[in-house]
Coordinates of C-alpha atoms in Angstrom, one line a residue:
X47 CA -2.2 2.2 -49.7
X48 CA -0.9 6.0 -49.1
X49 CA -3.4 5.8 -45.9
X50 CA -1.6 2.1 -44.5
X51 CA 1.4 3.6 -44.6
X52 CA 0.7 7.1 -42.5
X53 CA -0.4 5.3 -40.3
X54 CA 2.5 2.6 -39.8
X55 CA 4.8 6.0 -40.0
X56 CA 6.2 7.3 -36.6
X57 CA 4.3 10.4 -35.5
X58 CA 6.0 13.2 -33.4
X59 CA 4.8 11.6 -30.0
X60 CA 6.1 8.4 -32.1
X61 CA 9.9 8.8 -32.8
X62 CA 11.5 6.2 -34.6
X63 CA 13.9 5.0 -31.7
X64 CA 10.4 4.6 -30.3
X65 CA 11.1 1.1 -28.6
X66 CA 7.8 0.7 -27.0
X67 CA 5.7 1.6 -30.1
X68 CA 7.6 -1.3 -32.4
X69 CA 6.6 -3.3 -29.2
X70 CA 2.8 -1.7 -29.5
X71 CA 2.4 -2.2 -33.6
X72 CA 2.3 -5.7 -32.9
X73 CA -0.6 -6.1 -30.9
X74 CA -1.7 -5.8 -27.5
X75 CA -1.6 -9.6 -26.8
X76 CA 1.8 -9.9 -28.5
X77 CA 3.1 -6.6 -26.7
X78 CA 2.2 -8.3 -23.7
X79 CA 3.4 -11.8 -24.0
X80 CA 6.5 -10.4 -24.7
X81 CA 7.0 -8.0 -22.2
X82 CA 5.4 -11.1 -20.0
X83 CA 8.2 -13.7 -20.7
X84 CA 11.1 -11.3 -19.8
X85 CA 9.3 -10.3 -16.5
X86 CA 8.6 -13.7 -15.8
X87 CA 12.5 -14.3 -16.2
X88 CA 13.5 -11.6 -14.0
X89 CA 11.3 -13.2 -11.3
X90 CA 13.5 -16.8 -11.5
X91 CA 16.5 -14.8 -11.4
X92 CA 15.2 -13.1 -8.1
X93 CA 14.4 -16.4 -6.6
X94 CA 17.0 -18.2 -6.4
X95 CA 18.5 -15.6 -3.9
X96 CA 17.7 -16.1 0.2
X97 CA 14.1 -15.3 1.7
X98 CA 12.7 -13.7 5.0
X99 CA 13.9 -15.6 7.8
X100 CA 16.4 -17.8 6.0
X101 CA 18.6 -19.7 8.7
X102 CA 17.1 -17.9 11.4
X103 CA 15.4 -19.9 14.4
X104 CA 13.5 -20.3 16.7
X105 CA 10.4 -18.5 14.3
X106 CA 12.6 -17.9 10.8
X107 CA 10.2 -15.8 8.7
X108 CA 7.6 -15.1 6.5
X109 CA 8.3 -18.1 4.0
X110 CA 8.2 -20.2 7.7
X111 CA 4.7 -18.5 8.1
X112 CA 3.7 -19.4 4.6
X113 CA 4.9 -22.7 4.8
X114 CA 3.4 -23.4 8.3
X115 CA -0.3 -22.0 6.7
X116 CA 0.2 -25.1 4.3
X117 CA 1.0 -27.7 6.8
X118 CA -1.6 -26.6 9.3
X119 CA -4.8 -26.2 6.6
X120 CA -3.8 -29.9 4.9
X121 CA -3.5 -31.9 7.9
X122 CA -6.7 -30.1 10.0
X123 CA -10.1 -29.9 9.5
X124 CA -11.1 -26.2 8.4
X125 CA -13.1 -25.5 11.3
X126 CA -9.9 -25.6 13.7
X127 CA -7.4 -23.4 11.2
X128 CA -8.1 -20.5 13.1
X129 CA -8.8 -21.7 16.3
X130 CA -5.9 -22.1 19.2
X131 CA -5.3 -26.1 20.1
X132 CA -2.9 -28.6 20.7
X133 CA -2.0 -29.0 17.5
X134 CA -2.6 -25.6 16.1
X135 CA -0.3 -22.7 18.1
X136 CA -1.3 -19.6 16.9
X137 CA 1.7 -18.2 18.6
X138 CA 3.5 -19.9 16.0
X139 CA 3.0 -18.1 13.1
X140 CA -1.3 -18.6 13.2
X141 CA -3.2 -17.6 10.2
X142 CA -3.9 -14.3 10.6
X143 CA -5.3 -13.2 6.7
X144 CA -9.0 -14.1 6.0
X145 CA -10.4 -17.5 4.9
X146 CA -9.4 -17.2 0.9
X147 CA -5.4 -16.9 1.9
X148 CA -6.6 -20.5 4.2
X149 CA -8.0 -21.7 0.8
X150 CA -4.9 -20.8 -1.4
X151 CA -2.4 -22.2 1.6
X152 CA -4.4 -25.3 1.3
X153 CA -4.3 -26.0 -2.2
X154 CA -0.3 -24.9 -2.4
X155 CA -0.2 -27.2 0.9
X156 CA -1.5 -30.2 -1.4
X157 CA 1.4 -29.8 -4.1
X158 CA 4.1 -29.4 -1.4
X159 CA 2.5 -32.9 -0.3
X160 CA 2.3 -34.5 -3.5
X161 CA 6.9 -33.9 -4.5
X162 CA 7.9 -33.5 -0.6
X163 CA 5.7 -34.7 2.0
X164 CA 7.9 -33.8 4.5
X165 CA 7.9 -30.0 3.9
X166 CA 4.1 -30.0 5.2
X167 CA 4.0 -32.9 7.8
X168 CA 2.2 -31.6 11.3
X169 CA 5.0 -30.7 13.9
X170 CA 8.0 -32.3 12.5
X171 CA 8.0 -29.6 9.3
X172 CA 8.9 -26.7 11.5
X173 CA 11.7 -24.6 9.9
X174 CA 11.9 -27.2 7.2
X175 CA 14.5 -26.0 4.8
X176 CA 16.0 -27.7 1.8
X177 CA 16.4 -27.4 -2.0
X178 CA 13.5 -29.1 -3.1
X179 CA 10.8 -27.6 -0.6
X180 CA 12.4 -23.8 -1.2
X181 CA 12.2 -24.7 -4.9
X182 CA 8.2 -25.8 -4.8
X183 CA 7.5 -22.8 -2.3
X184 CA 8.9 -20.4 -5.2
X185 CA 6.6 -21.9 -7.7
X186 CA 3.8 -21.2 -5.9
X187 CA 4.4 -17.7 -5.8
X188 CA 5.2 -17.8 -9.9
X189 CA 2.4 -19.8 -10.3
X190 CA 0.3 -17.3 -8.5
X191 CA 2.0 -14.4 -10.0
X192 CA 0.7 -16.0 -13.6
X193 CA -2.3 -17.5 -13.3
X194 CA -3.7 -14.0 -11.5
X195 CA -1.7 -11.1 -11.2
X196 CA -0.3 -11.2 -15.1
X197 CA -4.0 -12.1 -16.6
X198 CA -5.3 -9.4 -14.4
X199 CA -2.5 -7.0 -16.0
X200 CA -4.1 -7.6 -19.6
X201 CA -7.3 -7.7 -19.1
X202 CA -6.9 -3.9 -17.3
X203 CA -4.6 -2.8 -20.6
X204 CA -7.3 -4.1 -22.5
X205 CA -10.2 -2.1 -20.8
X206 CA -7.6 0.9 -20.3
X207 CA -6.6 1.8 -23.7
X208 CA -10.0 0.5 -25.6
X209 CA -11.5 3.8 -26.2
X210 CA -8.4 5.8 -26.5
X211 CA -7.2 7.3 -29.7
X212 CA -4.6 5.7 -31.7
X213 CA -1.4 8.2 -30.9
X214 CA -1.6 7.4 -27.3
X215 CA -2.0 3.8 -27.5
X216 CA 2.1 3.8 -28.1
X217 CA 2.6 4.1 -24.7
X218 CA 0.9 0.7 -23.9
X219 CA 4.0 -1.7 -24.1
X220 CA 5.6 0.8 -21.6
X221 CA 2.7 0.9 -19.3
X222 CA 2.8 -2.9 -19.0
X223 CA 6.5 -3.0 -18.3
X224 CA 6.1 -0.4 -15.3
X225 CA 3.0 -2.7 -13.8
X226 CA 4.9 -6.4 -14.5
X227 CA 8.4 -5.4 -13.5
X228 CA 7.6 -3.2 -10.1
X229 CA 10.7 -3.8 -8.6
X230 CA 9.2 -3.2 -5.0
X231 CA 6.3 -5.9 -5.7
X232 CA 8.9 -8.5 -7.4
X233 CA 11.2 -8.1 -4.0
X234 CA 8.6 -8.6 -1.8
X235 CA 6.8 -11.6 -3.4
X236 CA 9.8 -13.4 -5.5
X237 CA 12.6 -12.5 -2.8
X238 CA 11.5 -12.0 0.8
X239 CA 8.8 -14.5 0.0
X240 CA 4.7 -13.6 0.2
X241 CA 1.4 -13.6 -2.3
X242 CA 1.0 -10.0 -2.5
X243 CA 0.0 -10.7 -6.5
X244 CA -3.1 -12.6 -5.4
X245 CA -4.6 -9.8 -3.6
X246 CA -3.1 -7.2 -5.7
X247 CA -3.9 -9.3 -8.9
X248 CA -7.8 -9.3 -7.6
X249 CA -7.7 -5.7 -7.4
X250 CA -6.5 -4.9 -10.8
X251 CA -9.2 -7.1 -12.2
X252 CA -11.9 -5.2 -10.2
X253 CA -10.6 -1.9 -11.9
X254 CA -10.6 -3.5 -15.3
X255 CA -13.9 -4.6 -14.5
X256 CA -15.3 -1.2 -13.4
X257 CA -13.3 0.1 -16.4
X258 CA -15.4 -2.3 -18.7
X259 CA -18.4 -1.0 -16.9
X260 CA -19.0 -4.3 -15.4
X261 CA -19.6 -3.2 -12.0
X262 CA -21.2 -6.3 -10.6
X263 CA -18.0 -8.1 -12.0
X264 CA -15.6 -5.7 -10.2
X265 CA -17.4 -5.9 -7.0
X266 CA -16.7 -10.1 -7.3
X267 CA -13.0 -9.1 -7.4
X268 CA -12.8 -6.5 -5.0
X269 CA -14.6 -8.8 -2.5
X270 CA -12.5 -11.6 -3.3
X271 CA -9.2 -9.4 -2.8
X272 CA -10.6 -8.4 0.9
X273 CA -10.8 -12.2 1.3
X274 CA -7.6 -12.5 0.4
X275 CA -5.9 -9.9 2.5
X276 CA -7.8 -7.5 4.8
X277 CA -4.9 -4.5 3.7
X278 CA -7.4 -4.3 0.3
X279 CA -9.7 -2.3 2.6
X280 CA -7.2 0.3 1.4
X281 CA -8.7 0.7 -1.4
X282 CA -12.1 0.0 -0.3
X283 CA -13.1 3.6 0.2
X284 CA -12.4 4.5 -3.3
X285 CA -14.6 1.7 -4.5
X286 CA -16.9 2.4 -2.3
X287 CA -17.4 5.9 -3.3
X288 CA -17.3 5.4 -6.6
X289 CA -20.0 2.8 -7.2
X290 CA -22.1 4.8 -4.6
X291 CA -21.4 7.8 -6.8
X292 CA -22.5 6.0 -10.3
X293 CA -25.6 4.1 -8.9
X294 CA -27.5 7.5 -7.5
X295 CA -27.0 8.6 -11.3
X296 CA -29.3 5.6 -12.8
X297 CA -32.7 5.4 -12.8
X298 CA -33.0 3.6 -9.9
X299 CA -30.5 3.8 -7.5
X300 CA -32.1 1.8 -4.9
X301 CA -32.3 -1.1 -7.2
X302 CA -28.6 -0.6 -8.2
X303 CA -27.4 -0.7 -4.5
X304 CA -28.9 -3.5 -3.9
X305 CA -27.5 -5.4 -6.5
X306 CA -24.0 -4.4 -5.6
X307 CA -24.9 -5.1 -2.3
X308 CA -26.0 -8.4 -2.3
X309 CA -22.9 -9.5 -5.0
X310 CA -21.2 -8.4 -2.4
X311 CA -23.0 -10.3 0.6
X312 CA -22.9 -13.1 -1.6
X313 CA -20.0 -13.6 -2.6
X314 CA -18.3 -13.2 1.4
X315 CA -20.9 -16.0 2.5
X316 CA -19.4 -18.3 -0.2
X317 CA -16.0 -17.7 0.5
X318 CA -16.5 -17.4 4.9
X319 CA -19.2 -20.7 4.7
X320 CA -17.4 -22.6 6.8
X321 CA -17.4 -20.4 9.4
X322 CA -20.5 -19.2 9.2
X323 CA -22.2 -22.3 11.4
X324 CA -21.8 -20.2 14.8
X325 CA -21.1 -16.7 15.6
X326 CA -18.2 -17.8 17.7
X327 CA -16.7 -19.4 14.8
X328 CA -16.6 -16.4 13.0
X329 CA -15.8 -14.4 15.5
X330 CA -12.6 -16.5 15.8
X331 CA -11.4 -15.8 12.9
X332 CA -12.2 -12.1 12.4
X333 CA -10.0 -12.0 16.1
X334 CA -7.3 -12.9 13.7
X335 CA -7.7 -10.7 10.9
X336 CA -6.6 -7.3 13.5
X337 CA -3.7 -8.0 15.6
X338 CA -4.3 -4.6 17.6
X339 CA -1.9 -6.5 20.8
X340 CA 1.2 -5.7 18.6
X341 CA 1.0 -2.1 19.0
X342 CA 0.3 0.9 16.8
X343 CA 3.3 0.5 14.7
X344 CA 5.9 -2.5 14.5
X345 CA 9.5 -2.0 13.3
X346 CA 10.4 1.1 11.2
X347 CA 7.5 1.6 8.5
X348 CA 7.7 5.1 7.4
X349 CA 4.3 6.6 8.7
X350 CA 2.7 8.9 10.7
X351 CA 2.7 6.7 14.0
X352 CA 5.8 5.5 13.6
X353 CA 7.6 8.9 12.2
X354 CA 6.3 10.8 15.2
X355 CA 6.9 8.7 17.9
X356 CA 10.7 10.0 17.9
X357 CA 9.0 13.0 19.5
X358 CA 6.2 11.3 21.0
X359 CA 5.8 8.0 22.7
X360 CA 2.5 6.5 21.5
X361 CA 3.0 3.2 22.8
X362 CA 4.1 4.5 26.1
X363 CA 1.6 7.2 26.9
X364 CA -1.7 6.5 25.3
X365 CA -3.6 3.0 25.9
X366 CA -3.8 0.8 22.9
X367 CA -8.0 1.6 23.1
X368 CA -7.4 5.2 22.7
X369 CA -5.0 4.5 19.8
X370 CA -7.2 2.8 18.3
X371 CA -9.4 5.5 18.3
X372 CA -6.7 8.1 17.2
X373 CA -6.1 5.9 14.0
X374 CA -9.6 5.6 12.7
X375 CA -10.2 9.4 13.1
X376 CA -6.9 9.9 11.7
X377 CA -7.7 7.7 8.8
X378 CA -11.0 7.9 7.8
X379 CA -10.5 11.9 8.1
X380 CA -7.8 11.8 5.5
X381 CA -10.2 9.8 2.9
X382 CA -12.8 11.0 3.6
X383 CA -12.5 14.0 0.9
X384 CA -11.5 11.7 -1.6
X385 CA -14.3 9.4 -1.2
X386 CA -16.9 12.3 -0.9
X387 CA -15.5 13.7 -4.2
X388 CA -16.2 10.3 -5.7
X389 CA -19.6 10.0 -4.5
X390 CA -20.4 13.4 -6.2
X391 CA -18.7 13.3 -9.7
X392 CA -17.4 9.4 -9.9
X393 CA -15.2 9.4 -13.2
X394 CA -13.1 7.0 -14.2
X395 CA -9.8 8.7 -14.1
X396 CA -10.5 10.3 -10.4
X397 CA -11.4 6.8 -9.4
X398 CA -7.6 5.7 -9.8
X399 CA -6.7 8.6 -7.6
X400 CA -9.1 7.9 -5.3
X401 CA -7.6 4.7 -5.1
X402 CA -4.1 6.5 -4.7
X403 CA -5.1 8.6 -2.0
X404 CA -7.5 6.4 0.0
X405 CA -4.6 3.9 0.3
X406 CA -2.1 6.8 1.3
X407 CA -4.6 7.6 4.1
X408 CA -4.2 3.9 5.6
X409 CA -1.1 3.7 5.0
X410 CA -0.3 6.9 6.4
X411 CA -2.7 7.0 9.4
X412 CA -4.2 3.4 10.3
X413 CA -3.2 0.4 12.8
X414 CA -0.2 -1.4 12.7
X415 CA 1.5 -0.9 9.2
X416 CA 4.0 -2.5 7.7
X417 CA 7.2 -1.8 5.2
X418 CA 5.3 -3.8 2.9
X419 CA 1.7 -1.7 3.0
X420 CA 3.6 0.6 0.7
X421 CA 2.8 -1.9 -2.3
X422 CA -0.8 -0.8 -2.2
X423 CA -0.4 2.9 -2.9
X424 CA 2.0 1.7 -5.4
X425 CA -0.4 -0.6 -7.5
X426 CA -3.0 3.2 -8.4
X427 CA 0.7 4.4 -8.8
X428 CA 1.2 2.3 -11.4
X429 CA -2.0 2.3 -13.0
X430 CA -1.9 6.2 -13.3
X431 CA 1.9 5.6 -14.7
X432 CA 0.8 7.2 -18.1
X433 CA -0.8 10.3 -16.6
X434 CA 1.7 10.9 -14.0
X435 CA 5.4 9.5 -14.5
X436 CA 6.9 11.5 -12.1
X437 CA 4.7 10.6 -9.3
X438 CA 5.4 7.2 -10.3
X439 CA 9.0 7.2 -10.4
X440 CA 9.4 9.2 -7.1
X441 CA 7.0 7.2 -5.3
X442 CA 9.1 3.6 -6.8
X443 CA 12.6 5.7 -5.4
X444 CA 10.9 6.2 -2.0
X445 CA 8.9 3.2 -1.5
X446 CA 12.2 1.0 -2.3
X447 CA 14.2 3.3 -0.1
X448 CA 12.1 2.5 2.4
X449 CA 11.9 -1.3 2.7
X450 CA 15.7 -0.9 1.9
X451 CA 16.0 -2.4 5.9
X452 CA 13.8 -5.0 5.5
X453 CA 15.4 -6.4 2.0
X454 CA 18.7 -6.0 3.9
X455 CA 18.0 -8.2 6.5
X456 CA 16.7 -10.6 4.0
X457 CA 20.5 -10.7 2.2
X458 CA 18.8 -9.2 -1.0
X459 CA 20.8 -6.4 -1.5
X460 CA 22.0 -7.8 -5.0
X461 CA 18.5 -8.5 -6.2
X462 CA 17.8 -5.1 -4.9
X463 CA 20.4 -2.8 -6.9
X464 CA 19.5 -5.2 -10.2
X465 CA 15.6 -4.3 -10.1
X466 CA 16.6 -0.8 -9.0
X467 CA 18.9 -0.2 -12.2
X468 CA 16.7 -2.3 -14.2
X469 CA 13.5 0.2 -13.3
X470 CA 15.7 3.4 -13.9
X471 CA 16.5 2.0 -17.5
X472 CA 13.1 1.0 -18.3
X473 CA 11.5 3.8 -17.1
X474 CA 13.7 5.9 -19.3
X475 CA 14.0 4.0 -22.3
X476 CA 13.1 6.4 -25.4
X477 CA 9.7 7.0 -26.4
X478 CA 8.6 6.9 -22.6
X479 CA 5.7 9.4 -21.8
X480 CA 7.5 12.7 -20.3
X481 CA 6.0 15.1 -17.2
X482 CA 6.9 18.7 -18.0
X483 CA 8.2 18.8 -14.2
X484 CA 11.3 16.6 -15.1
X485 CA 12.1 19.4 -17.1
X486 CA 12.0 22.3 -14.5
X487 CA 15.5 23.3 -13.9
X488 CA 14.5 24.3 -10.1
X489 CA 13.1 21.0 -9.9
X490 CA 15.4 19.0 -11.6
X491 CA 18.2 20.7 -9.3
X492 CA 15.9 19.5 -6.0
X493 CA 15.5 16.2 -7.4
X494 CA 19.1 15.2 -8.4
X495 CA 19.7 16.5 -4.4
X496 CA 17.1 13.9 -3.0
X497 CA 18.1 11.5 -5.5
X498 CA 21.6 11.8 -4.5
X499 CA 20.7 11.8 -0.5
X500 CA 18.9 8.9 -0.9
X501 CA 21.8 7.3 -2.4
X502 CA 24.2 8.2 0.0
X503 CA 21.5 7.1 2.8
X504 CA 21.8 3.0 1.1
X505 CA 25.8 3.1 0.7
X506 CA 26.0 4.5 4.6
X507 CA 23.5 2.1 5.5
X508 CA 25.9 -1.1 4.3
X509 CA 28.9 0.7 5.2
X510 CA 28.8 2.3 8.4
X511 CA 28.2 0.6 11.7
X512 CA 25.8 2.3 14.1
X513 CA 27.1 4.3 17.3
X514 CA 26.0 1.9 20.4
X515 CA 23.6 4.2 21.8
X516 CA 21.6 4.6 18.4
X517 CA 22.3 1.3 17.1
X518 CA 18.6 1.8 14.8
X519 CA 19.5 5.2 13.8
X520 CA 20.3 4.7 10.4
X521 CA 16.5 3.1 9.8
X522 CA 15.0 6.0 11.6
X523 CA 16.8 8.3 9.1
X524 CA 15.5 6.2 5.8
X525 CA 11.9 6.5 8.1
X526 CA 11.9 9.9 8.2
X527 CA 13.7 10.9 4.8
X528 CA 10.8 8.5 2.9
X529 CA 7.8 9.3 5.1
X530 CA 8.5 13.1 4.2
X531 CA 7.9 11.9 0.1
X532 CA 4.9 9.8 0.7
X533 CA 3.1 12.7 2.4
X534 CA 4.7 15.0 -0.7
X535 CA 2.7 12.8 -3.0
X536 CA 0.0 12.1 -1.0
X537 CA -1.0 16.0 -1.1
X538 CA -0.1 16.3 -4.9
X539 CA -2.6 13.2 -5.5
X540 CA -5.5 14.6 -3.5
X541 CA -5.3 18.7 -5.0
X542 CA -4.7 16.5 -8.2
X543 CA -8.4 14.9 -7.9
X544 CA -9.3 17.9 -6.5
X545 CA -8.6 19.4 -9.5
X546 CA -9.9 16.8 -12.1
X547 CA -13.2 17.0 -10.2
X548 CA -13.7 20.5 -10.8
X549 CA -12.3 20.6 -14.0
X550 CA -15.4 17.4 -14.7
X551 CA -18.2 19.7 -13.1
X552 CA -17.0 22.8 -15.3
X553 CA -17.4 20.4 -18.4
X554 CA -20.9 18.9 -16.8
X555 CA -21.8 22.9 -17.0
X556 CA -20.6 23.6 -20.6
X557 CA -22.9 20.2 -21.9
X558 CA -26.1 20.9 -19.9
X559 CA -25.5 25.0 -22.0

């Protein structure tokens, strides 16, 4: 009995305020349902504000382009929804994500059809706004969120925390609230309206997988979230490198390879079948999947291409061929360390920062990115939360900060401040794990001034009108001021993997002594 109750008593790392270990004492699954139901509410609350493209002909926005994927996969056959016709514009918002996206459009399409036929008829649909068809169009995205991206969640906190000791399982409830109630992920899906939970969802369920040591299983996922959205190939280094790295340490690698390699092949022939009758039908839709004729960079996404081209004009003096070029050197130069350090010492813990920095270097480096790409560096973000709060936090300040345009555009600047202050309290409620640079005074000084620049940058940004001459100069100041932390983070992440991989062949040397 004397044993029970030590172990129900609050340790040090376990104060009694501890809000997230009462959460934790009760179960994984109940610690999770919980935290589930009030994410889940803060998701209604965000949609019932406006979306991308609300209002706004002759195109509207991406809840038009959404909408526009279900009308056009229900009412043609699936050999012409990529294809240019009569009845298929593809300059009017034309499917442009890979075949599973068709899939999901087409079974969302079918429920639209069912309560409001006119939401998805051919043609006469266009701009279709009205309570009941924004209404079914948010469900989809909730229903997605929880039939995926929130089962996905568990089963990764389930792999995650399995084999660690009992004092750092506290932490669990909070490590579920920072992956459910991402403010940036939440705006982007539930407000300006997309299905960045599928893909993302898939994802997290191939890293549970690998976690789990099911590596056939996680290569299933991982190919299905490429199907879904062809921005996974951020990550796909990482995975790459990592399942390289563990089959050349079996018995067999050859063997092993193979098996990836056909689950894999496999597993792309079942979802692109349709289009796999003629190479021109493929070909069509792969055309799609890289929109290289919009340029290098679109809008003001805080990368390299974009961030530079204040001092150099890209677009203007280098052909869209030789840019191409410039971003594949760029990026596959950048991950290539990362991926290299996976192949030789593939743990699971540099795996997540693989997946960090490998998504840093497209997002950083590659073709045409958007204010959105920023969710996939998040996601390893958030599933190294635990082991690296700070780089967390700063990277949820920064990424917000810089999508801060886009959200404003979309009239969510309410939404936006409620997540924001939401995040800040959750992140610090008490028993939170704590990085030994929030207590740095030096640091702490440096912090409170970018903190309170950024801050300055959002109320000047809603305030103050732009002089005529510069009338985008406010969003190239946000561009700069965030692509300055991303690269900040970007070169902690990789000396941090650096770091864990020697650290793993120093150990590998003190076993085989």
């Amino acid at each position: 009995m004397e044993k029970k109750r030590k172990l129900n008593q609050p340790t040090k790392s376990e104060p009694e305020s501890d809000i997230w270990a009462f959460l934790t004492c009760r179960g994984t699954k109940s610690t999770f349902v919980c935290i589930s139901l009030f994410a889940l509410v803060v998701r209604l609350a965000v949609a019932i504000h406006p979306y991308s493209g609300a209002a706004t002909p002759p195109k509207f926005g991406d809840y038009e382009a959404q909408r526009h994927w279900m009308e056009i996969t229900i009412n043609l056959p699936v050999k012409e929804w990529y294809r240019n016709s009569s009845t298929n514009d593809l300059s009017y918002w034309g499917l442009d994500y890979p075949p599973l996206t068709a899939y999901q459009s087409y079974l969302h399409g079918l429920l639209l059809k069912f309560f409001d036929p006119s939401s998805v008829s051919l043609f006469t649909s266009r701009g279709y706004e009205s309570y009941i068809g924004k209404l079914l169009m948010r469900w989809t995205v909730l229903s997605s969120d929880l039939l995926i991206f929130f089962p996905a969640v568990l089963y990764f906190v389930t792999a995650y925390y399995s084999k660690k000791p009992i004092g750092e399982k506290s932490s669990m409830a909070w490590h579920i609230a920072m992956v459910l109630l991402n403010p940036c992920l939440i705006l982007i899906d539930h407000g300006h309206f997309q299905y960045n939970c599928i893909s993302l969802g898939l994802t997290i369920a191939a890293v549970a997988a690998i976690f789990s040591d099911r590596d056939l299983v996680g290569s299933v996922f991982f190919s299905l979230a490429l199907n879904h959205k062809q921005m996974s190939a951020y990550y796909a280094p990482a995975f790459f490198g990592y399942l390289l790295g563990k089959c050349l340490r079996r018995r067999n690698p050859a063997f092993e390879i193979s098996k990836l390699g056909l689950v894999v092949l496999g597993t792309f022939a079942i979802v692109w079948l349709p289009y796999l009758y003629s190479a021109d039908a493929s070909l069509e839709v792969l055309s799609r999947l890289a929109p290289f004729e919009r340029g290098i960079y679109e809008d003001y996404v805080a990368n390299f291409w974009c961030t530079t081209s204040i001092l150099v004009k890209w677009k203007r003096l280098f052909a869209t061929q030789l840019l191409k070029l410039l971003s594949l050197a760029a990026t596959i130069s950048t991950f290539l360390p990362s991926m290299i350090q996976l192949i030789l010492l593939p743990t699971k813990q540099s795996f997540l920062y693989g997946m960090l920095n490998c998504s840093f270097s497209f997002y950083l480096f590659s073709f045409q990115v958007h204010e959105k790409s920023i969710l996939l560096p998040l996601l390893p973000a958030s599933l190294l939360a635990v082991e690296e709060p700070f780089i967390f936090r700063w990277l949820i300040y920064y990424a917000l900060l810089s999508m801060f345009p886009l959200l404003g555009r979309d009239d969510l600047i309410l939404p936006y401040i409620a997540l924001y202050g939401l995040f800040v309290l959750l992140y610090y409620a008490p028993g939170r794990r704590t990085d030994t640079r929030e207590n740095n005074f030096f640091g702490s000084t440096l912090q409170s001034l970018l903190l309170t620049s950024s801050l300055i940058l959002h109320i000047i940004y809603m305030t103050v009108t732009p002089p005529e001459k510069y009338p985008f100069l406010f969003e190239a100041i946000i561009m700069l001021f965030s692509f300055s932390q991303f690269v900040l983070i970007s070169i902690y992440s990789n000396s941090k993997q650096c770091a864990l991989s020697k650290q793993d062949q120093v150990d590998i040397k003190k076993k085989s002594l």
